[in-house]
XYZ file of C-alpha atoms in Angstrom:
425
model
C -23.952 12.217 -16.210
C -26.001 9.654 -14.247
C -26.248 10.504 -10.578
C -24.434 8.227 -8.168
C -26.210 7.225 -4.959
C -25.503 8.643 -1.547
C -23.381 6.162 0.395
C -23.487 5.106 4.038
C -21.045 2.956 5.959
C -21.930 -0.747 5.804
C -19.028 -2.422 7.589
C -15.336 -2.500 8.410
C -12.499 -5.003 8.333
C -9.006 -4.975 9.843
C -6.978 -8.056 8.927
C -3.858 -8.124 11.120
C -1.238 -10.858 10.747
C 2.393 -10.523 11.676
C 3.127 -13.709 9.711
C 1.099 -14.542 6.595
C -0.896 -17.634 7.649
C 0.525 -20.799 6.142
C 3.661 -19.124 4.786
C 7.209 -20.245 5.511
C 10.558 -18.512 5.828
C 11.679 -20.211 2.610
C 9.130 -18.112 0.713
C 10.739 -14.791 1.628
C 12.025 -13.023 -1.515
C 12.145 -9.454 -0.175
C 12.924 -7.998 3.260
C 9.424 -8.600 4.629
C 9.620 -11.499 7.063
C 8.422 -12.204 10.575
C 8.640 -14.750 13.369
C 6.511 -15.317 16.462
C 6.678 -17.494 19.552
C 6.028 -17.580 23.299
C 9.426 -16.091 24.093
C 12.615 -14.919 22.413
C 12.549 -15.250 18.596
C 15.185 -14.634 15.932
C 15.879 -14.282 12.223
C 19.328 -15.193 10.887
C 21.200 -14.858 7.612
C 24.739 -16.171 7.636
C 26.501 -14.499 10.555
C 23.860 -11.778 10.842
C 21.348 -12.314 13.627
C 18.249 -10.301 14.551
C 16.680 -11.153 17.915
C 13.575 -10.028 19.788
C 14.481 -10.967 23.342
C 11.932 -11.341 26.148
C 12.850 -12.090 29.770
C 9.331 -12.126 31.191
C 9.555 -8.449 32.114
C 10.818 -6.476 29.124
C 11.377 -6.835 25.382
C 14.347 -5.535 23.427
C 16.247 -6.075 20.186
C 19.690 -7.526 19.680
C 21.414 -7.070 16.324
C 24.581 -9.015 15.472
C 26.560 -8.098 12.348
C 30.259 -8.549 11.521
C 30.830 -10.118 14.948
C 29.429 -7.100 16.824
C 26.209 -7.270 18.870
C 24.223 -4.200 19.858
C 21.204 -3.952 22.143
C 18.256 -1.675 21.420
C 15.797 -1.101 24.252
C 13.035 1.487 24.546
C 13.015 3.311 27.873
C 9.283 3.961 27.676
C 7.847 0.977 25.836
C 9.999 -2.070 26.587
C 7.771 -3.364 29.395
C 4.305 -4.716 28.572
C 1.546 -3.937 31.059
C 1.112 -7.632 31.871
C 1.620 -11.155 30.554
C 1.914 -11.457 26.779
C 0.406 -14.066 24.466
C 3.305 -13.984 22.011
C 6.525 -12.217 21.059
C 7.074 -11.151 17.483
C 9.978 -10.044 15.319
C 9.323 -8.266 12.023
C 11.798 -7.369 9.294
C 10.158 -4.805 7.019
C 12.377 -3.020 4.539
C 15.448 -1.882 6.439
C 13.677 -1.840 9.807
C 13.496 -4.616 12.377
C 10.871 -4.429 15.114
C 10.203 -6.375 18.297
C 6.541 -6.675 19.279
C 4.312 -8.343 21.843
C 0.733 -9.527 21.467
C -1.941 -9.333 24.120
C -5.668 -9.641 23.557
C -5.151 -9.995 19.812
C -3.296 -6.694 19.363
C 0.369 -6.369 18.475
C 2.355 -3.584 20.162
C 5.855 -2.578 19.089
C 8.397 -2.579 21.925
C 11.587 -1.675 20.044
C 12.632 -0.810 16.497
C 15.922 -0.117 14.745
C 16.949 0.849 11.223
C 19.511 -1.563 9.762
C 20.384 0.339 6.594
C 23.931 1.194 7.700
C 24.647 -2.336 8.968
C 22.946 -4.840 6.656
C 21.788 -4.640 3.057
C 18.466 -6.314 3.778
C 17.347 -5.929 0.151
C 20.236 -8.028 -1.141
C 18.749 -11.135 -2.739
C 21.656 -13.375 -1.731
C 21.260 -12.282 1.904
C 17.541 -13.028 1.707
C 18.061 -16.544 0.337
C 20.056 -17.377 3.505
C 17.351 -16.112 5.865
C 16.289 -18.709 8.463
C 14.449 -18.928 11.762
C 13.866 -21.615 14.371
C 10.837 -19.800 15.793
C 7.594 -21.803 16.159
C 6.014 -19.624 13.451
C 8.057 -17.861 10.774
C 7.313 -16.715 7.253
C 6.403 -13.736 5.137
C 5.397 -10.566 6.946
C 1.661 -9.927 6.704
C 0.160 -6.566 7.638
C -0.916 -4.319 10.507
C -3.465 -2.544 8.312
C -4.464 -1.913 4.703
C -4.559 1.285 2.659
C -4.313 2.444 -0.995
C -7.014 -0.056 -1.903
C -7.647 -0.417 -5.612
C -9.748 -2.736 -7.752
C -7.641 -5.003 -9.947
C -9.052 -4.618 -13.422
C -9.111 -5.950 -16.911
C -7.378 -3.662 -19.396
C -10.772 -2.199 -20.386
C -11.322 -1.016 -16.813
C -13.857 -3.618 -15.737
C -13.197 -5.282 -12.366
C -11.206 -8.507 -12.454
C -13.118 -11.253 -10.668
C -12.071 -14.576 -9.216
C -14.946 -17.027 -8.830
C -17.387 -14.202 -8.204
C -15.103 -12.289 -5.869
C -13.451 -9.008 -6.803
C -9.661 -8.869 -6.740
C -8.111 -5.872 -4.957
C -4.603 -4.607 -4.436
C -3.643 -2.864 -1.224
C -0.677 -1.448 0.592
C 0.029 -3.754 3.538
C 1.134 -1.520 6.378
C 4.158 -2.432 8.469
C 5.345 -1.075 11.831
C 6.425 2.248 10.334
C 5.829 4.249 7.188
C 7.064 4.005 3.615
C 9.726 1.299 3.614
C 7.903 -0.994 6.062
C 4.938 -1.441 3.682
C 4.472 -3.585 0.585
C 1.881 -4.567 -2.041
C -0.631 -7.317 -1.317
C -3.471 -8.853 -3.329
C -6.880 -9.689 -1.858
C -10.222 -11.191 -2.871
C -13.400 -9.441 -1.708
C -16.836 -11.050 -1.570
C -19.129 -8.084 -2.342
C -22.095 -9.793 -0.667
C -20.505 -10.728 2.663
C -17.619 -8.190 2.601
C -15.224 -11.003 3.528
C -11.587 -10.394 2.551
C -9.082 -13.133 1.733
C -5.355 -12.519 1.387
C -4.232 -14.054 -1.918
C -0.622 -13.015 -2.526
C 2.165 -10.484 -2.079
C 4.034 -8.604 -4.814
C 7.595 -7.301 -4.549
C 9.726 -5.571 -7.130
C 13.169 -5.298 -8.628
C 14.050 -1.890 -10.020
C 15.761 -1.018 -13.293
C 18.106 1.473 -11.635
C 19.114 -0.252 -8.380
C 19.858 -3.789 -7.180
C 17.769 -5.595 -4.593
C 14.161 -6.435 -3.732
C 11.749 -3.639 -2.801
C 8.324 -3.381 -1.209
C 7.032 -0.720 -3.575
C 3.326 -0.034 -3.217
C 0.323 2.112 -4.206
C -0.147 -0.384 -7.018
C -2.595 -1.153 -9.840
C -2.890 -4.734 -11.110
C -4.224 -5.092 -14.670
C -5.168 -8.256 -16.546
C -4.131 -7.757 -20.163
C -4.890 -10.760 -22.341
C -3.103 -13.776 -20.911
C -0.763 -11.726 -18.753
C -0.572 -9.057 -16.096
C 0.548 -5.453 -16.009
C 1.584 -4.212 -12.582
C 2.105 -0.476 -12.114
C 3.594 0.471 -8.770
C 4.903 3.568 -6.980
C 8.502 3.541 -5.756
C 7.701 4.339 -2.135
C 9.676 1.310 -0.935
C 12.767 3.288 0.076
C 11.454 6.846 0.102
C 13.162 9.176 2.560
C 12.226 12.828 2.310
C 15.495 13.794 3.997
C 17.601 12.217 1.246
C 18.992 14.781 -1.237
C 17.073 14.602 -4.491
C 14.395 12.350 -2.979
C 11.749 11.430 -5.518
C 9.045 8.876 -6.283
C 8.324 7.351 -9.673
C 6.166 4.687 -11.240
C 7.532 1.369 -12.479
C 5.801 -1.222 -14.623
C 6.074 -5.015 -14.492
C 4.766 -7.509 -17.020
C 4.148 -11.081 -15.934
C 2.510 -14.288 -17.092
C 2.762 -16.087 -13.737
C -0.247 -16.550 -11.477
C 0.038 -13.384 -9.396
C -3.019 -14.312 -7.333
C -1.203 -16.936 -5.262
C 1.963 -16.993 -3.172
C 4.591 -14.299 -3.494
C 6.354 -12.824 -6.496
C 9.455 -10.742 -7.117
C 8.846 -8.920 -10.383
C 11.258 -7.232 -12.759
C 10.186 -3.715 -13.698
C 10.953 -0.918 -16.092
C 10.275 2.772 -15.610
C 6.847 3.925 -16.732
C 7.537 7.441 -17.921
C 4.585 9.569 -16.867
C 4.612 12.950 -18.601
C 4.785 16.098 -16.503
C 5.734 18.628 -19.174
C 4.603 22.085 -18.148
C 4.305 21.004 -14.527
C 6.681 21.476 -11.645
C 7.030 17.897 -10.424
C 9.360 16.219 -7.942
C 7.520 12.901 -8.013
C 4.613 10.880 -9.397
C 2.604 8.041 -7.839
C -0.798 6.262 -7.588
C -0.964 4.955 -11.183
C -4.257 3.733 -12.667
C -4.304 2.270 -16.189
C -7.193 1.779 -18.636
C -7.098 0.896 -22.329
C -9.943 2.505 -24.274
C -10.863 2.349 -27.972
C -8.662 5.424 -28.452
C -5.625 4.105 -26.577
C -4.395 4.196 -23.005
C -5.485 6.509 -20.222
C -3.230 6.676 -17.174
C -4.307 8.537 -14.068
C -1.638 9.451 -11.543
C -0.592 11.995 -8.947
C 2.074 14.625 -9.508
C 3.786 16.551 -6.703
C 5.195 20.066 -7.162
C 6.866 19.529 -3.769
C 6.801 17.057 -0.886
C 4.062 17.065 0.195
C 1.874 19.087 -2.165
C 0.172 16.929 -4.794
C -2.618 16.858 -7.344
C -4.226 14.514 -9.908
C -2.993 14.306 -13.490
C -4.035 12.346 -16.558
C -1.937 11.048 -19.449
C -3.018 9.418 -22.697
C -1.413 7.779 -25.690
C -1.546 4.930 -28.194
C 0.812 2.884 -25.992
C 2.216 3.063 -22.476
C 5.554 4.105 -23.994
C 4.111 7.084 -25.868
C 2.094 8.926 -23.247
C 1.543 12.668 -23.246
C 0.018 14.835 -20.558
C -3.673 15.381 -21.175
C -4.697 17.364 -18.096
C -3.764 18.233 -14.520
C -5.817 19.565 -11.613
C -3.190 22.018 -10.443
C -5.685 23.851 -8.223
C -5.408 20.917 -5.802
C -2.728 20.740 -3.114
C -3.550 17.523 -1.206
C -5.504 15.301 -3.602
C -4.499 11.763 -4.552
C -5.908 8.290 -5.297
C -6.504 9.186 -8.948
C -8.943 6.571 -10.328
C -10.501 6.130 -13.769
C -14.095 4.881 -13.767
C -16.784 4.507 -16.407
C -20.044 6.033 -15.150
C -23.043 5.740 -17.432
C -20.845 5.061 -20.453
C -18.525 8.035 -19.884
C -15.007 7.936 -18.506
C -14.573 9.965 -15.355
C -11.652 10.590 -13.020
C -12.233 10.228 -9.304
C -9.886 11.371 -6.570
C -9.720 12.145 -2.865
C -9.368 15.675 -1.471
C -7.457 15.191 1.781
C -7.906 17.124 5.025
C -4.945 19.396 4.167
C -6.649 20.637 0.995
C -7.929 24.173 0.578
C -10.912 24.939 2.770
C -13.654 24.306 0.203
C -11.960 21.192 -1.127
C -11.347 19.279 2.075
C -12.479 15.746 2.882
C -14.433 14.981 -0.266
C -14.373 12.766 -3.347
C -14.381 14.958 -6.468
C -15.462 13.635 -9.867
C -13.711 15.105 -12.934
C -14.096 14.804 -16.677
C -11.045 13.808 -18.710
C -9.896 17.430 -18.810
C -9.890 17.291 -15.012
C -12.705 19.785 -14.661
C -14.770 18.966 -11.603
C -18.275 17.808 -12.512
C -19.523 16.592 -9.138
C -18.661 14.625 -6.025
C -19.289 11.178 -4.596
C -21.722 11.712 -1.711
C -20.156 9.526 0.949
C -18.804 9.775 4.490
C -15.128 10.657 4.394
C -13.030 8.695 6.911
C -9.742 9.918 8.336
C -6.514 10.072 6.268
C -6.916 10.287 2.449
C -9.094 7.299 1.490
C -9.149 6.416 -2.196
C -12.522 6.465 -4.013
C -12.585 2.790 -4.980
C -16.050 2.385 -6.507
C -17.122 -1.072 -7.568
C -20.192 -1.544 -9.818
C -22.368 -4.391 -8.557
C -25.249 -5.083 -10.939
C -27.507 -2.051 -10.730
C -25.801 -0.839 -7.561
C -22.381 0.163 -6.231
C -19.975 -0.702 -3.442
C -17.435 1.857 -2.208
C -14.279 0.440 -0.638
C -12.250 2.980 1.322
C -9.794 3.006 4.227
C -9.027 5.261 7.162
C -6.139 6.393 9.337
C -6.665 4.073 12.320
C -3.278 2.932 13.582
C -2.123 -0.368 15.061
C 1.007 -1.245 16.985
C 1.343 1.430 19.648
C 3.395 4.636 19.622
C 6.797 3.321 18.432
C 5.860 2.783 14.746
C 4.400 6.293 14.475
C 2.507 7.248 11.333
C 2.011 4.616 8.650
C 0.331 1.605 10.283
C -3.143 2.516 8.925
C -5.813 1.536 8.352
C -9.232 -0.071 8.635
C -10.948 -1.138 5.411
C -14.239 0.792 5.265
C -17.155 -0.486 3.167
C -19.990 1.792 2.052
C -23.228 0.917 0.266
C -25.960 3.107 -1.268
C -28.302 4.676 1.223
C -31.866 3.424 0.903
C -34.038 5.358 -1.581
C -31.171 7.230 -3.218
C -30.400 7.306 -6.935
C -28.624 4.326 -8.464
């Protein structure tokens, strides 16, 4: 196998937008909306009202449903340290969050889960959503993770006027259900990122609009395949909690605006494995049929790479699984020197000799090498992009944004790595 170069960090990016620039509240098709202004701001749907209230000293939430108003104020975090530039209100999944901005950084001041008061995923409720705030529209992101190259069905990168199209998980002010899938364009020369669109999903087994993520976008002929992981409502505490992979097919222009896509279950085979969930799909069509990389979890959270193959996406069988791994994800198929390889990311909770590295496997998931690159925090995916005779590695890290209230899940920075001078390409 040709030797990949040794990589060094070449730059970072952290696009943060509470409201997608140029978007409007009329564009909201899933419970990912936000409003900002110099003072109190609100989102309303019918008689339901969500308010981030600011009195010049403290910030708190007011939630009105069925004629009842409740107040939600943080004892520790309601008061900013000084004057604020803006007040923000974000609806992400079932959570609503009040935030303030100072010096360009958003900090959460209060948050509440609405799942027992409002069905925020109900499409009729979403069509009635309004705001009189100075700025209101689709929720943007506090950070990006799960970055993956959008590809043609043969695995080659999909490009838009010379730029490479990426999908990412746009982080919200919390973890699983506050995030959603976004689409970006990357200029490999300048490392500039442009937000193109947002993708949301209907499910075959439940009503409503979901922000499922850890997604792969595939151009197949004149249409798109979109494989996504059903993290949008995951709650480990829920009896029988699981994660699956759904597949959408679309002919619309998914590289602009926002889209709510119908899906069907993509049945990923786990015969012979103990598996409570699968995620991180990556699809490639070869001369011999489809290859689908994914992650399988014997338990939450122990997980390892797996690989399926078949003549169609409806007739997949399990080809291999790296069951010696316990904290490895980001399964990615990549052609290196004419051969298909499987890349993954060994997280910091892996076994001692497998921690914080990017293993390279053959299609039987036998390790054949590693990508020699700095390993940021969290579990960054090994998103390798061929660029002429060279490579660009696009990763992410665990850097948070938004203060202590959101907790884990607001990561991360986008980390770019290029070949070190005088190493093999």
